[in-house]
Short mmCIF file of C-alpha atoms and ligand atoms in Angstrom, two decimals:
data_model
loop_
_atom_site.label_atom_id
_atom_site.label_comp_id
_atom_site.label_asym_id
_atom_site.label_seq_id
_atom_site.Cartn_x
_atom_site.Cartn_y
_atom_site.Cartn_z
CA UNK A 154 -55.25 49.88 61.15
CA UNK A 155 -55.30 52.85 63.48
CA UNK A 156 -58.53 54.86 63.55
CA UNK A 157 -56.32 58.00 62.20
CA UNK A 158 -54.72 56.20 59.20
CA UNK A 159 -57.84 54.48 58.31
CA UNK A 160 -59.78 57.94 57.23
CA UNK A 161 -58.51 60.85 55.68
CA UNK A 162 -58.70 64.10 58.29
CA UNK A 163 -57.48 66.34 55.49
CA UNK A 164 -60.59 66.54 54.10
CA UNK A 165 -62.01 68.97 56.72
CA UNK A 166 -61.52 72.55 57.05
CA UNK A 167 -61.64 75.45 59.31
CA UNK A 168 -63.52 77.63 56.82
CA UNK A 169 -62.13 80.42 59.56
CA UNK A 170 -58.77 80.04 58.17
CA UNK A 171 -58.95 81.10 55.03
CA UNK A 172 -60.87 84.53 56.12
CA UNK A 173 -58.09 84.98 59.02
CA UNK A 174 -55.17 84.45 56.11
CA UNK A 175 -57.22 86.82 53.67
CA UNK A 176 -58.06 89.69 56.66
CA UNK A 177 -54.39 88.94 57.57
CA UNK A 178 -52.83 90.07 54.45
CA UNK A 179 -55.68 93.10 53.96
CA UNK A 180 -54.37 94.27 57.53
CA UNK A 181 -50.55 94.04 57.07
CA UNK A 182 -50.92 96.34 53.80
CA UNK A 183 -51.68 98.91 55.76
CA UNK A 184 -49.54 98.09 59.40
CA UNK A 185 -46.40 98.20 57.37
CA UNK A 186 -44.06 98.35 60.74
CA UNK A 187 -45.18 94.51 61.12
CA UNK A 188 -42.67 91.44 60.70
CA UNK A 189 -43.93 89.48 57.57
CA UNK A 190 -41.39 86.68 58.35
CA UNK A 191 -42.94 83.05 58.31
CA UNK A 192 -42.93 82.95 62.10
CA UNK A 193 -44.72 86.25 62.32
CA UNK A 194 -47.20 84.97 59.96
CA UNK A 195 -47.94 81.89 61.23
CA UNK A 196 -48.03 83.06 65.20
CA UNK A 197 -50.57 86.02 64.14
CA UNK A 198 -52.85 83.23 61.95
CA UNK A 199 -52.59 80.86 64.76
CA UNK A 200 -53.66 83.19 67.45
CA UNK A 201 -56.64 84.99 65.39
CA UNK A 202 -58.02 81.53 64.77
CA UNK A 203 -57.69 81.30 68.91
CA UNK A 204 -59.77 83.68 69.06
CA UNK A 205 -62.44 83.00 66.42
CA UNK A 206 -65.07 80.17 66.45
CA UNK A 207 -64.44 77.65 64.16
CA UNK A 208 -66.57 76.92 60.90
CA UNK A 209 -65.49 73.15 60.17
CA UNK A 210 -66.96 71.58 56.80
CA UNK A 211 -65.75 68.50 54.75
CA UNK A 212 -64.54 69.24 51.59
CA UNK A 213 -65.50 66.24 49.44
CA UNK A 214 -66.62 67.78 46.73
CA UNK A 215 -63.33 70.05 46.30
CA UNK A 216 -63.43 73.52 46.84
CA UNK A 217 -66.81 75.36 47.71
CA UNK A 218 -66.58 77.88 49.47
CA UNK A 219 -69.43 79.13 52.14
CA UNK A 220 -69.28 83.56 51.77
CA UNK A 221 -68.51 85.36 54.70
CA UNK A 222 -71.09 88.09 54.04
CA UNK A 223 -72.72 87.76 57.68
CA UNK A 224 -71.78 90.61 59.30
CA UNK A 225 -71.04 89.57 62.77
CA UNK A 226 -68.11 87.07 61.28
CA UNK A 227 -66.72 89.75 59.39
CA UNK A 228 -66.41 91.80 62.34
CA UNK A 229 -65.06 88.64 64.44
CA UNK A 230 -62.48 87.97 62.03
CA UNK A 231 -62.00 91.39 61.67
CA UNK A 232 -60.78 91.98 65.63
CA UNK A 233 -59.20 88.88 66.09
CA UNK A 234 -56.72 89.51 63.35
CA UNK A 235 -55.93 93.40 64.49
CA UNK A 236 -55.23 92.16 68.02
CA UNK A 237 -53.22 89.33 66.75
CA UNK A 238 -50.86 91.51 64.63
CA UNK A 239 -50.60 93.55 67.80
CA UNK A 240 -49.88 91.19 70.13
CA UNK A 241 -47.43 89.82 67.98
CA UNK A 242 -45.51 92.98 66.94
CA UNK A 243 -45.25 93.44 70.49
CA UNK A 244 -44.25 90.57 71.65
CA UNK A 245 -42.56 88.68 68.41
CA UNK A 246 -41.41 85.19 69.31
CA UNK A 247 -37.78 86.04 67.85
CA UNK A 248 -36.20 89.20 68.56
CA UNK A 249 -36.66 92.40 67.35
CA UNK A 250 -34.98 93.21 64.30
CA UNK A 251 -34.28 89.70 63.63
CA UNK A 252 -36.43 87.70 61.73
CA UNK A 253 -36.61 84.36 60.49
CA UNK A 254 -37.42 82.65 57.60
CA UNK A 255 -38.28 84.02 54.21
CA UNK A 256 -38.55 87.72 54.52
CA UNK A 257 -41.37 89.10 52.18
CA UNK A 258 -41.14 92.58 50.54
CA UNK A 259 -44.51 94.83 51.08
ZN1 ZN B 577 -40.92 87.91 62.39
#
């Protein structure tokens, strides 16, 4: 049995991800000019977490979840995500005024 198949790797988590996601959407509400396609989405979560130190834990025990109250993460997450949304509305990686996947209305 290969070492991958033998233990189950879904059990860890980028705690990072869910504050990027959660940051993400606060952000958007606001930058309403931005492509919300699934693309968009993904490409702006994907580079934000690029640029944020990951916060790995297993999650055995279901879902607890650490608090992001320390200040200097909040202010990570907090630049990572506004410099992802505009590198991406910049440079989107379909073109302009066409986007792809499921379109969500603001
Ligand atoms: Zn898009």
């Amino acid at each position: 049995m290969a070492f991958q198949d033998k233990y189950d790797f879904s059990l860890l988590v980028n705690d990072k991800e869910r504050y990027v996601v959660a940051e993400l959407e606060a952000q958007l509400k606001v930058r309403t000019e931005v492509c919300r396609c699934q693309e968009c989405i993904l490409d702006m979560v994907a580079l934000a977490l690029n640029h944020t130190k990951p916060l790995y834990r297993v999650t055995l025990l279901g879902a607890i979840y650490a608090t992001a109250d320390d200040e200097s993460v909040h202010q990570e997450i907090t630049e990572a995500v506004g410099a992802a949304v505009d590198r991406i509305f910049a440079n989107p990686s379909h073109a302009r005024n066409e986007s792809l996947g499921p379109e969500e209305k603001a």
